[in-house]
Coordinates of C-alpha atoms and ligand atoms in Angstrom, one line a residue:
Chain B
M25 CA 23.5 30.8 1.9
T26 CA 27.1 31.3 2.7
M27 CA 29.5 29.1 0.8
T28 CA 33.0 29.5 1.9
A29 CA 36.1 27.7 0.5
D30 CA 36.0 25.1 3.1
A31 CA 32.2 24.5 3.0
P32 CA 31.2 21.1 4.3
K33 CA 30.9 18.3 1.8
K34 CA 27.7 16.5 0.9
D35 CA 26.4 14.1 3.4
D36 CA 29.3 14.7 5.6
P37 CA 28.2 13.7 9.1
A38 CA 30.4 16.5 10.5
A39 CA 28.7 19.1 8.3
T40 CA 28.1 22.1 10.3
S41 CA 24.8 23.2 11.6
G42 CA 23.3 26.1 9.8
D43 CA 24.4 25.3 6.2
T44 CA 21.6 24.5 3.8
I45 CA 20.3 21.0 3.8
L46 CA 17.4 21.5 1.5
S47 CA 16.6 24.2 -0.9
L48 CA 13.8 25.0 -3.4
N49 CA 14.6 27.2 -6.3
N50 CA 11.8 28.8 -8.2
V51 CA 9.7 25.7 -8.1
E52 CA 6.5 25.5 -10.1
V53 CA 4.0 22.8 -9.7
V54 CA 1.0 22.0 -12.0
F55 CA -1.8 19.6 -11.4
N56 CA -3.7 17.8 -14.1
D57 CA -1.5 19.7 -16.7
V58 CA -3.5 23.0 -16.0
I59 CA -3.8 23.9 -12.4
L60 CA -0.8 26.0 -11.4
V61 CA -0.4 25.7 -7.7
L62 CA 3.2 26.6 -6.9
R63 CA 4.3 29.7 -8.7
G64 CA 8.0 30.1 -8.2
M65 CA 8.5 28.7 -4.7
S66 CA 11.9 29.2 -3.1
L67 CA 13.2 28.4 0.3
N68 CA 16.1 27.1 2.3
A69 CA 16.0 24.8 5.2
R70 CA 19.1 24.7 7.3
R71 CA 20.8 21.7 8.8
G72 CA 20.1 21.1 12.4
Q73 CA 17.5 23.8 12.5
I74 CA 13.7 24.1 12.5
T75 CA 12.3 25.9 9.6
A76 CA 8.7 26.9 9.6
L77 CA 6.5 27.3 6.6
L78 CA 3.3 29.2 7.3
G79 CA 0.4 30.3 5.2
A80 CA -3.3 30.4 4.8
N81 CA -5.5 27.5 3.6
G82 CA -4.9 26.7 0.1
A83 CA -1.6 28.6 -0.1
G84 CA 0.3 25.5 -1.3
K85 CA 2.1 24.4 1.8
S86 CA 1.2 20.7 1.5
T87 CA 1.9 20.8 -2.2
T88 CA 5.3 22.1 -1.4
L89 CA 6.1 19.3 0.9
K90 CA 4.8 16.7 -1.5
A91 CA 6.8 18.2 -4.3
I92 CA 9.9 17.9 -2.2
A93 CA 9.1 14.3 -1.2
G94 CA 8.2 13.3 -4.8
L95 CA 4.6 12.4 -4.1
L96 CA 2.9 14.5 -6.7
R97 CA 2.5 11.8 -9.3
T98 CA -0.2 10.0 -7.5
E99 CA -2.2 13.2 -7.7
D100 CA -1.4 13.8 -11.3
G101 CA 0.8 16.7 -10.4
E102 CA 4.4 17.5 -11.5
I103 CA 7.2 19.9 -11.0
T104 CA 7.3 21.9 -14.3
R105 CA 10.0 24.3 -13.4
G106 CA 12.7 25.0 -10.8
T107 CA 14.9 22.7 -8.8
V108 CA 14.8 21.0 -5.5
S109 CA 18.2 20.2 -4.0
Y110 CA 19.2 18.3 -1.0
N111 CA 22.8 18.4 0.3
D112 CA 23.6 20.4 -2.8
K113 CA 22.4 17.5 -5.0
D114 CA 19.6 18.0 -7.5
I115 CA 16.8 15.7 -6.4
T116 CA 13.9 17.4 -8.4
R117 CA 13.1 14.2 -10.3
M118 CA 14.4 11.6 -7.9
A119 CA 11.9 8.7 -7.0
A120 CA 10.1 9.0 -3.7
D121 CA 11.6 5.8 -2.3
R122 CA 15.2 6.9 -3.1
K123 CA 14.5 10.2 -1.2
V124 CA 13.4 8.3 1.9
R125 CA 16.6 6.2 1.7
D126 CA 18.6 9.4 1.4
G127 CA 17.1 10.7 4.6
I128 CA 14.1 12.9 3.7
F129 CA 10.9 11.9 5.4
L130 CA 7.5 13.4 5.2
V131 CA 4.9 13.1 7.9
M132 CA 1.8 13.8 5.8
E133 CA -1.1 16.0 6.6
G134 CA -3.6 13.9 8.5
R135 CA -0.7 11.8 9.8
G136 CA -0.9 9.0 7.2
I137 CA -1.3 6.2 9.6
V138 CA -2.1 2.9 8.1
Q139 CA -5.3 2.5 10.2
D140 CA -5.9 -1.2 9.7
M141 CA -2.5 -2.1 11.1
T142 CA -1.3 -2.3 14.6
I143 CA 0.9 0.3 16.2
R144 CA 3.9 -2.0 16.0
E145 CA 3.2 -2.7 12.3
N146 CA 3.1 1.0 11.6
L147 CA 6.4 1.4 13.4
R148 CA 7.9 -1.5 11.4
L149 CA 6.8 0.2 8.3
G150 CA 8.8 3.3 9.2
A151 CA 11.9 1.2 8.9
F152 CA 11.0 -0.2 5.7
T153 CA 13.9 1.3 3.9
R154 CA 16.5 0.1 6.5
K155 CA 16.9 -3.7 5.9
D156 CA 19.7 -4.0 8.4
A157 CA 17.9 -2.2 11.2
D158 CA 17.5 -3.7 14.6
I159 CA 13.8 -3.1 14.5
E160 CA 13.0 -4.4 18.0
A161 CA 15.6 -2.2 19.7
E162 CA 14.4 0.9 17.8
I163 CA 10.8 0.3 18.5
A164 CA 11.8 0.2 22.2
E165 CA 13.6 3.5 21.6
V166 CA 10.4 5.1 20.1
Y167 CA 8.4 3.8 23.0
K168 CA 10.8 5.6 25.3
F169 CA 9.9 8.7 23.5
F170 CA 6.2 8.0 23.5
P171 CA 5.4 5.8 26.5
R172 CA 1.7 6.2 25.8
L173 CA 2.0 4.2 22.5
Q174 CA 3.4 1.2 24.3
E175 CA 0.2 0.9 26.5
R176 CA -2.2 1.0 23.6
K177 CA -3.2 -2.2 22.0
G178 CA -5.2 -2.9 18.9
L179 CA -5.4 -1.2 15.5
A180 CA -3.8 2.1 15.0
G181 CA -7.1 3.4 13.5
Y182 CA -8.6 3.3 17.0
L183 CA -6.0 5.7 18.6
S184 CA -7.0 9.2 19.4
G185 CA -5.8 12.0 17.1
G186 CA -3.0 12.9 19.4
E187 CA -1.8 9.3 19.7
Q188 CA -1.9 8.9 16.0
Q189 CA 0.3 12.1 15.7
M190 CA 2.7 10.6 18.1
L191 CA 2.7 7.3 16.2
A192 CA 3.3 9.2 12.9
I193 CA 6.3 10.9 14.5
G194 CA 7.5 7.6 16.0
R195 CA 7.3 6.1 12.6
A196 CA 9.3 8.9 11.1
M197 CA 12.0 8.2 13.8
M198 CA 12.1 4.6 12.7
A199 CA 13.4 5.8 9.3
K200 CA 16.4 7.5 10.9
P201 CA 16.0 10.5 8.6
K202 CA 18.1 13.6 8.4
L203 CA 15.3 15.9 7.5
I204 CA 11.7 15.4 8.7
M205 CA 9.0 17.5 7.0
M206 CA 5.9 17.8 9.1
D207 CA 2.5 18.8 7.7
E208 CA 0.4 20.4 10.3
P209 CA 1.2 18.1 13.2
S210 CA -1.0 20.1 15.6
M211 CA -4.1 19.8 13.3
G212 CA -7.2 18.9 15.4
L213 CA -5.3 18.5 18.7
S214 CA -6.3 20.1 22.1
P215 CA -4.1 22.9 23.3
L216 CA -2.4 20.7 25.8
L217 CA -1.5 18.1 23.1
V218 CA -0.3 20.8 20.7
K219 CA 2.1 21.9 23.3
E220 CA 3.2 18.3 23.7
V221 CA 3.7 17.8 20.0
F222 CA 5.8 21.0 19.7
G223 CA 7.8 19.8 22.7
I224 CA 8.5 16.5 20.8
I225 CA 9.4 18.4 17.6
R226 CA 12.0 20.4 19.6
R227 CA 13.4 17.2 21.1
L228 CA 13.7 15.5 17.7
N229 CA 15.7 18.6 16.7
E230 CA 17.8 19.0 19.8
E231 CA 18.4 15.4 21.0
L232 CA 18.5 13.6 17.7
G233 CA 19.9 16.4 15.6
I234 CA 17.2 16.0 12.9
S235 CA 16.6 19.0 10.7
I236 CA 13.0 19.9 10.5
L237 CA 10.8 21.7 8.0
L238 CA 7.5 22.5 9.7
V239 CA 4.3 23.4 8.0
E240 CA 1.8 24.9 10.5
Q241 CA -1.5 26.8 10.9
N242 CA -0.6 27.4 14.5
A243 CA 1.9 30.3 13.6
N244 CA 2.3 31.3 17.2
M245 CA 3.7 28.0 18.4
A246 CA 5.5 27.3 15.2
L247 CA 7.4 30.6 15.2
K248 CA 8.4 30.0 18.8
V249 CA 10.2 26.8 18.1
A250 CA 11.4 27.7 14.6
D251 CA 14.9 29.2 13.9
Y252 CA 13.7 30.6 10.6
G253 CA 10.3 31.0 9.1
Y254 CA 8.7 31.5 5.7
I255 CA 5.2 32.8 4.9
M256 CA 3.6 31.8 1.7
E257 CA 0.7 33.0 -0.2
N258 CA -0.7 31.8 -3.4
G259 CA 2.1 29.4 -4.2
K260 CA 5.1 31.5 -3.4
I261 CA 7.0 33.0 -0.5
V262 CA 6.0 36.5 0.5
L263 CA 7.9 37.0 3.6
D264 CA 10.7 35.4 5.5
G265 CA 12.8 35.9 8.6
T266 CA 14.0 34.5 11.9
G267 CA 11.3 33.3 14.2
A268 CA 11.8 36.3 16.3
E269 CA 11.6 38.8 13.4
L270 CA 8.4 37.2 12.1
V271 CA 6.7 37.3 15.5
E272 CA 7.3 41.0 15.6
N273 CA 6.1 41.7 12.1
E274 CA 2.8 43.7 11.9
D275 CA 1.4 41.6 9.0
V276 CA 2.2 38.4 10.6
K277 CA 0.7 39.5 13.8
E278 CA -2.4 40.6 12.2
F279 CA -3.1 37.6 9.9
Y280 CA -1.4 34.6 11.6
L281 CA -1.0 35.4 15.2
G282 CA -4.4 36.8 15.8
G283 CA -2.9 39.7 17.8
G284 CA -1.8 43.1 16.6
E285 CA -3.9 46.1 16.7
R286 CA -7.5 45.5 16.0
R287 CA -8.7 46.4 12.5
S288 CA -12.1 46.1 11.1
F289 CA -13.3 43.1 9.2
R290 CA -13.4 45.1 6.0
N291 CA -9.7 45.8 6.1
V292 CA -9.0 42.2 6.7
K293 CA -11.0 41.2 3.7
S294 CA -9.2 43.7 1.5
F295 CA -5.9 42.2 2.5
R296 CA -5.3 40.4 -0.8
R297 CA -5.7 43.7 -2.6
R298 CA -3.3 45.5 -0.4
K299 CA -0.5 43.2 -1.1
R300 CA 1.8 44.8 1.4
W301 CA 4.2 41.9 1.2
L302 CA 4.8 42.1 -2.5
Chain L
M4 CA -29.2 -42.1 3.5
N5 CA -25.9 -42.9 1.9
T6 CA -23.6 -41.8 4.7
S7 CA -20.3 -42.9 3.2
L8 CA -21.0 -41.1 0.0
L9 CA -21.9 -38.0 1.8
L10 CA -18.7 -38.2 3.8
Q11 CA -16.8 -38.8 0.7
L12 CA -18.3 -35.8 -0.9
L13 CA -17.7 -33.6 2.0
V14 CA -14.0 -34.5 2.0
N15 CA -14.0 -33.7 -1.7
G16 CA -15.7 -30.4 -0.9
V17 CA -13.1 -29.5 1.6
I18 CA -10.2 -30.4 -0.7
V19 CA -11.6 -28.7 -3.8
G20 CA -12.7 -25.8 -1.5
M21 CA -9.2 -25.2 -0.3
L22 CA -8.1 -25.0 -3.9
Y23 CA -10.9 -22.5 -4.7
G24 CA -9.7 -20.7 -1.6
I25 CA -6.2 -20.2 -2.7
V26 CA -7.2 -19.2 -6.3
A27 CA -9.6 -16.7 -4.7
M28 CA -6.7 -15.5 -2.5
C29 CA -4.6 -14.8 -5.7
F30 CA -7.5 -12.8 -7.0
V31 CA -8.0 -10.9 -3.8
L32 CA -4.3 -10.2 -3.5
I33 CA -4.2 -8.5 -6.9
Y34 CA -7.5 -6.7 -6.4
K35 CA -6.4 -5.4 -2.9
S36 CA -2.9 -4.3 -3.7
T37 CA -3.2 -3.1 -7.3
Q38 CA -7.1 -2.4 -7.6
V39 CA -7.2 -4.5 -10.8
V40 CA -9.9 -7.2 -11.3
N41 CA -8.0 -10.0 -12.9
F42 CA -10.4 -11.7 -15.3
A43 CA -7.6 -13.9 -16.6
Q44 CA -7.2 -15.6 -13.2
G45 CA -8.5 -18.9 -14.5
E46 CA -6.0 -18.8 -17.4
F47 CA -3.2 -18.3 -15.0
V48 CA -4.1 -21.5 -13.3
V49 CA -4.3 -23.4 -16.5
L50 CA -1.1 -22.0 -17.8
G51 CA 0.8 -23.3 -14.7
A52 CA -0.6 -26.7 -15.2
W53 CA 0.3 -26.9 -18.9
V54 CA 3.8 -25.7 -18.4
C55 CA 4.4 -28.3 -15.7
L56 CA 2.7 -31.0 -17.8
S57 CA 4.7 -30.3 -20.9
L58 CA 8.0 -30.2 -18.9
V59 CA 7.2 -33.6 -17.6
V60 CA 5.8 -35.1 -20.9
S61 CA 7.9 -33.6 -23.6
M62 CA 11.1 -32.9 -21.8
G63 CA 11.0 -35.8 -19.5
L64 CA 11.9 -33.8 -16.3
P65 CA 11.1 -35.5 -13.0
F66 CA 7.8 -34.1 -11.7
W67 CA 9.2 -32.1 -8.8
L68 CA 11.7 -30.4 -10.9
A69 CA 9.1 -29.6 -13.5
F70 CA 6.8 -28.3 -10.8
L71 CA 9.6 -26.0 -9.6
F72 CA 10.4 -24.7 -13.1
S73 CA 6.8 -24.1 -13.8
L74 CA 6.6 -21.9 -10.7
V75 CA 9.6 -19.9 -11.8
F76 CA 8.0 -19.6 -15.2
M77 CA 4.8 -18.3 -13.6
M78 CA 6.7 -15.8 -11.5
V79 CA 8.4 -14.3 -14.6
F80 CA 5.0 -14.4 -16.5
G81 CA 3.3 -12.5 -13.7
I82 CA 5.8 -9.8 -13.5
L83 CA 5.8 -9.4 -17.3
V84 CA 2.0 -9.2 -17.3
Q85 CA 2.2 -6.4 -14.8
V86 CA 5.0 -4.5 -16.3
I87 CA 4.0 -4.8 -19.9
L88 CA 0.2 -4.8 -19.8
L89 CA -0.8 -3.1 -16.6
R90 CA 1.8 -0.6 -15.7
P91 CA 1.0 1.6 -18.7
L92 CA -2.6 1.6 -17.5
V93 CA -2.0 3.0 -14.1
G94 CA -4.3 5.9 -13.6
E95 CA -6.6 4.9 -16.5
P96 CA -10.3 4.3 -15.9
V97 CA -11.3 1.0 -14.2
I98 CA -13.1 -0.1 -17.4
S99 CA -10.0 0.1 -19.4
V100 CA -8.1 -2.0 -16.9
I101 CA -11.0 -4.5 -16.9
M102 CA -10.9 -4.7 -20.7
A103 CA -7.2 -5.3 -20.6
T104 CA -7.5 -8.3 -18.3
I105 CA -10.5 -9.7 -20.3
G106 CA -8.3 -9.3 -23.4
L107 CA -5.5 -11.1 -21.6
S108 CA -7.8 -13.9 -20.8
I109 CA -8.9 -14.3 -24.4
F110 CA -5.4 -14.0 -25.6
M111 CA -4.2 -16.6 -23.2
Q112 CA -7.0 -19.0 -24.0
A113 CA -6.2 -18.8 -27.7
T114 CA -2.5 -19.1 -27.3
M115 CA -2.9 -22.1 -25.0
N116 CA -5.3 -23.7 -27.4
W117 CA -2.7 -23.2 -30.2
I118 CA 0.3 -24.4 -28.2
F119 CA -1.1 -27.2 -26.0
G120 CA -4.1 -28.3 -28.0
N121 CA -7.7 -28.7 -27.3
N122 CA -7.8 -32.0 -25.5
A123 CA -7.6 -32.9 -21.8
V124 CA -4.2 -34.5 -21.0
R125 CA -3.5 -36.6 -17.9
F126 CA -0.2 -36.4 -16.0
P127 CA 1.7 -39.6 -16.2
Q128 CA 1.9 -41.6 -13.0
V129 CA 3.6 -39.1 -10.6
F130 CA 3.3 -40.8 -7.3
D131 CA 4.6 -44.3 -6.6
Q132 CA 1.4 -45.1 -4.8
A133 CA -1.9 -43.9 -6.1
T134 CA -3.4 -44.0 -2.7
V135 CA -2.2 -43.8 0.9
S136 CA -4.0 -45.2 3.8
I137 CA -4.6 -42.8 6.8
G138 CA -6.3 -44.4 9.8
G139 CA -7.9 -47.1 7.7
L140 CA -9.2 -44.5 5.1
N141 CA -7.9 -44.8 1.6
V142 CA -7.0 -41.3 0.3
E143 CA -5.7 -40.5 -3.1
T144 CA -2.1 -39.3 -2.9
A145 CA -3.0 -36.4 -5.3
Y146 CA -5.8 -35.3 -3.0
L147 CA -3.5 -35.5 0.0
M148 CA -0.9 -33.4 -1.8
S149 CA -3.5 -30.9 -2.7
L150 CA -4.6 -30.6 0.9
V151 CA -1.0 -30.3 2.1
L152 CA 0.0 -27.8 -0.6
S153 CA -3.1 -25.6 0.1
L154 CA -2.3 -25.5 3.7
V155 CA 1.3 -24.7 3.1
V156 CA 0.4 -21.9 0.7
M157 CA -2.1 -20.4 3.2
G158 CA 0.5 -20.6 6.0
M159 CA 3.0 -18.9 3.8
F160 CA 0.5 -16.1 2.9
F161 CA -0.2 -15.6 6.6
W162 CA 3.5 -15.4 7.4
F163 CA 4.3 -13.1 4.5
F164 CA 1.6 -10.6 5.3
Q165 CA 2.1 -10.7 9.0
Y166 CA 5.8 -10.8 9.4
S167 CA 7.8 -10.0 6.2
R168 CA 9.0 -6.6 5.2
W169 CA 7.4 -6.7 1.8
G170 CA 4.2 -8.3 3.1
L171 CA 3.8 -5.2 5.3
A172 CA 4.7 -2.9 2.4
M173 CA 2.0 -4.6 0.3
R174 CA -0.6 -4.1 3.0
A175 CA 0.4 -0.4 3.2
T176 CA 0.1 0.0 -0.5
A177 CA -3.3 -1.6 -0.4
W178 CA -4.3 0.9 2.3
N179 CA -3.1 4.0 0.5
Q180 CA -0.5 4.3 -2.3
Q181 CA 0.6 7.8 -1.4
I182 CA 1.2 6.9 2.3
A183 CA 3.1 3.8 1.1
Q184 CA 5.3 5.9 -1.1
S185 CA 5.9 8.4 1.7
L186 CA 7.4 5.6 3.7
G187 CA 9.8 4.8 1.0
I188 CA 8.0 1.8 -0.5
S189 CA 8.3 1.6 -4.2
V190 CA 4.7 1.0 -5.3
G191 CA 5.8 -0.3 -8.8
R192 CA 7.7 -3.1 -7.2
V193 CA 4.8 -3.9 -4.9
F194 CA 2.6 -4.2 -7.9
A195 CA 5.0 -6.5 -9.7
M196 CA 5.4 -8.6 -6.7
A197 CA 1.6 -8.9 -6.2
W198 CA 1.3 -10.3 -9.7
A199 CA 4.3 -12.5 -9.3
I200 CA 2.9 -14.1 -6.1
S201 CA -0.5 -14.4 -7.5
A202 CA 0.8 -16.1 -10.7
V203 CA 3.0 -18.5 -8.8
V204 CA 0.2 -19.6 -6.4
S205 CA -2.2 -19.9 -9.3
G206 CA 0.5 -22.1 -10.9
I207 CA 0.5 -24.3 -7.8
A208 CA -3.2 -24.6 -7.8
G209 CA -3.1 -25.4 -11.6
V210 CA -0.6 -28.2 -11.2
V211 CA -2.6 -29.8 -8.3
I212 CA -5.9 -29.6 -10.2
G213 CA -4.1 -31.1 -13.1
L214 CA -2.9 -34.0 -11.0
V215 CA -6.3 -34.6 -9.5
S216 CA -8.2 -34.5 -12.7
A217 CA -6.5 -33.7 -16.0
V218 CA -5.1 -30.6 -17.7
S219 CA -7.3 -28.9 -20.2
N220 CA -8.1 -25.4 -21.3
S221 CA -11.6 -25.8 -19.8
L222 CA -10.1 -25.7 -16.3
A223 CA -10.0 -22.0 -16.7
I224 CA -13.6 -22.1 -15.5
I225 CA -12.1 -22.0 -12.0
G226 CA -11.5 -18.3 -12.6
I227 CA -15.2 -17.9 -12.8
K228 CA -16.0 -20.3 -10.1
V229 CA -13.9 -18.4 -7.6
F230 CA -16.1 -15.3 -8.1
P231 CA -18.7 -16.5 -5.7
A232 CA -15.9 -17.5 -3.3
V233 CA -14.3 -14.1 -3.5
I234 CA -17.6 -12.2 -3.2
V235 CA -18.9 -14.4 -0.3
G236 CA -15.5 -13.5 1.3
G237 CA -16.0 -9.8 0.7
L238 CA -13.6 -9.1 -2.2
D239 CA -10.9 -7.5 0.0
S240 CA -10.4 -10.1 2.7
I241 CA -7.8 -12.9 2.2
V242 CA -9.2 -15.0 5.1
G243 CA -12.6 -14.3 3.7
A244 CA -11.4 -15.7 0.3
I245 CA -10.3 -19.0 2.0
I246 CA -13.6 -19.3 3.8
G247 CA -15.5 -18.4 0.7
G248 CA -13.6 -21.0 -1.2
L249 CA -14.3 -23.7 1.3
T250 CA -18.0 -22.7 1.4
I251 CA -18.3 -23.0 -2.4
G252 CA -16.4 -26.3 -2.5
I253 CA -18.6 -27.9 0.2
L254 CA -21.8 -26.4 -1.2
E255 CA -21.0 -27.9 -4.6
N256 CA -20.6 -31.3 -3.2
L257 CA -23.7 -31.1 -1.0
A258 CA -25.6 -30.0 -4.0
E259 CA -24.3 -33.0 -5.9
F260 CA -25.3 -35.3 -3.1
V261 CA -28.8 -33.8 -2.7
D262 CA -29.3 -33.9 -6.5
G263 CA -27.9 -37.3 -7.0
Q264 CA -29.9 -38.9 -4.1
Y265 CA -33.1 -37.1 -4.1
L266 CA -33.8 -34.5 -6.8
Q267 CA -32.3 -35.9 -9.9
I268 CA -32.3 -32.5 -11.6
G269 CA -28.7 -32.9 -12.8
N270 CA -26.0 -30.3 -13.0
M271 CA -26.9 -28.8 -9.6
Y272 CA -23.3 -29.2 -8.9
S273 CA -22.2 -26.3 -11.0
V274 CA -25.1 -23.9 -10.5
A275 CA -25.6 -24.2 -6.8
P276 CA -22.7 -21.9 -5.8
F277 CA -24.1 -19.1 -7.9
Y278 CA -27.5 -19.4 -6.4
V279 CA -25.9 -19.1 -3.0
L280 CA -23.9 -16.2 -4.3
L281 CA -27.1 -14.3 -5.3
I282 CA -28.8 -15.0 -2.0
I283 CA -25.8 -13.8 0.0
L284 CA -25.4 -10.7 -2.1
M285 CA -29.0 -9.9 -1.5
I286 CA -28.6 -10.2 2.3
K287 CA -25.1 -8.8 2.7
P288 CA -24.1 -6.7 -0.3
Y289 CA -20.5 -6.3 0.9
G290 CA -20.0 -10.0 1.3
L291 CA -19.7 -11.9 4.6
F292 CA -16.2 -10.7 5.4
G293 CA -15.9 -7.4 3.8
T294 CA -14.0 -5.3 6.3
P295 CA -15.7 -2.2 7.6
D296 CA -13.6 0.9 7.4
I297 CA -12.5 2.4 10.6
E298 CA -14.4 5.7 10.8
R299 CA -12.2 8.0 12.8
V300 CA -10.1 11.1 11.9
Ligands
ATP407 N1 -4.2 17.1 -6.4 C1 -4.6 18.3 -6.6 N2 -5.3 18.7 -7.8 C2 -5.7 19.9 -8.0 N3 -5.5 20.9 -7.3 C3 -4.9 20.7 -6.0 C4 -4.4 19.4 -5.7 N4 -3.8 19.5 -4.5 C5 -3.9 20.7 -4.1 N5 -4.5 21.5 -5.1 C6 -4.8 22.9 -5.0 O1 -3.6 23.5 -4.7 C7 -3.8 24.6 -3.7 C8 -2.9 24.4 -2.6 O2 -3.2 23.2 -1.9 P1 -2.4 22.7 -0.6 O3 -3.0 21.5 -0.1 O4 -0.9 22.7 -0.9 O5 -2.7 23.9 0.4 P2 -2.2 24.1 1.9 O6 -1.5 25.3 1.9 O7 -1.6 22.9 2.4 O8 -3.6 24.3 2.6 P3 -4.1 23.7 4.0 O9 -3.6 24.7 5.0 O10 -5.6 23.9 3.9 O11 -3.6 22.3 4.2 C9 -5.3 24.5 -3.4 O12 -6.0 25.6 -4.0 C10 -5.7 23.2 -3.8 O13 -7.1 23.3 -4.3
MG408 MG1 -2.1 21.4 3.7

């Protein structure tokens, strides 16, 4: 992080793209007082950029996002060490609803749609923190982004997986956030829809100027849209670099991109022991 | 067959059933949004009635003002119960929470016995006319007010959950607390609000029942009576609660009619709803209106 004398002030709308909007500093998360899941997690997400966070199943990606959003308490988890800061302000122990008000919005893994509500009601919920909002106009705005949502009637639970993902993103737009965190938006979608979703993520970033922290299993697509990427293993970051750097990295190629030179299954299995990233 | 008696009892059934319905709604509201089974529901109803009555009798307030104050009192009371008694129990096993509300029920019974006494007390004359005539039928004003207030409360519930910001928030919280939090909803405030609304509506029901009959601690039995209503309605459905309440109210009165005219067993009135409850539960264990979950990922 570069901090020059005339670094932009907190929450300054004219804050320059590229400075840090969110940073995790050595964060440790414990569930049920005993299960240590994040072990010194650090990362920076930059304003106006897309930051990708990749890692195997169980690495702690979702836990990281929930820790940032302040949603650990419902799962009996807590941040026991380290700090989370947003716009250079410590928000480690801030209540979840305050964070949404301040512009941090999490689209949870599995989309988090309220299935027994209609599409409109879900969208209205997105604007819950914004009392003064012109809800109707903004719903129309979201429909412009996702014409398919407007055509669908009935309960949100009957939408297809792709439509539910669109709804989840549309609902996030209703909150007018400055930073959207997305947990595996491509999960369970057909290749065509995955492309569409990534296209939308790019548009959110480019057209609406929303900073994005993107958690993905689909490393290939994620690194293509991301300005910067982090790779985590076992509760901490093991590798980071620009999207382009990571795509070229041998380890990333081998374990996340499915490419690279072919190695035997034995070698792949011994990967944890090799610890090349540490 | 005594048709006019039957008609009279059916009308009674509908009016009382609506009251059961709104008390059942209170119960369901708390169960749905905070996962707490409120065994003190009946005491909430009685408390509202006592507060209003004593404001009228001992402080000489006009009825409407006393009514209003008692609702404000109930709102504060509901919030206090949530914050003081139940908030510390969030995340504790269901049985602890149930014990807490049973404890609250016993505590409230004892306290009300102590403060308001053990006897039934009637409201002084509240309406100028004891009956009004509608299309030739003489209807007791208190019954009419009961009907109107029940409908108003139901309409307000509907509006609240369908259109208001906090109503949506409450439904989202009922669906999934973590999702609700991720949308910026303060779950703590939703819980407090659920208890506040439930207490206020219970208070309305209590005052109305007090007007129709008399106020006494034994009225708390309504908290038990709404169980069949709630369970018929499926425990998690507000519309179901109303229909359940109506069903129980009408059944009670039909049982009274059949018993009084033909069977002469006595007391069918109070047991019939529970028989029906058992039969319904045997046929449909999730109640008549329990909403099936949407199975789709
Ligand atoms: N509430 C919880 N209680 C206990 N352990 C948990 C809890 N949530 C997550 N964990 C554990 O923490 C680890 C990381 O979980 P997390 O969901 O963050 O992984 P992830 O990287 O998101 O994985 P995936 O790619 O499968 O979504 C896992 O081993 C998981 O078992
Ligand atoms: Mg995950």
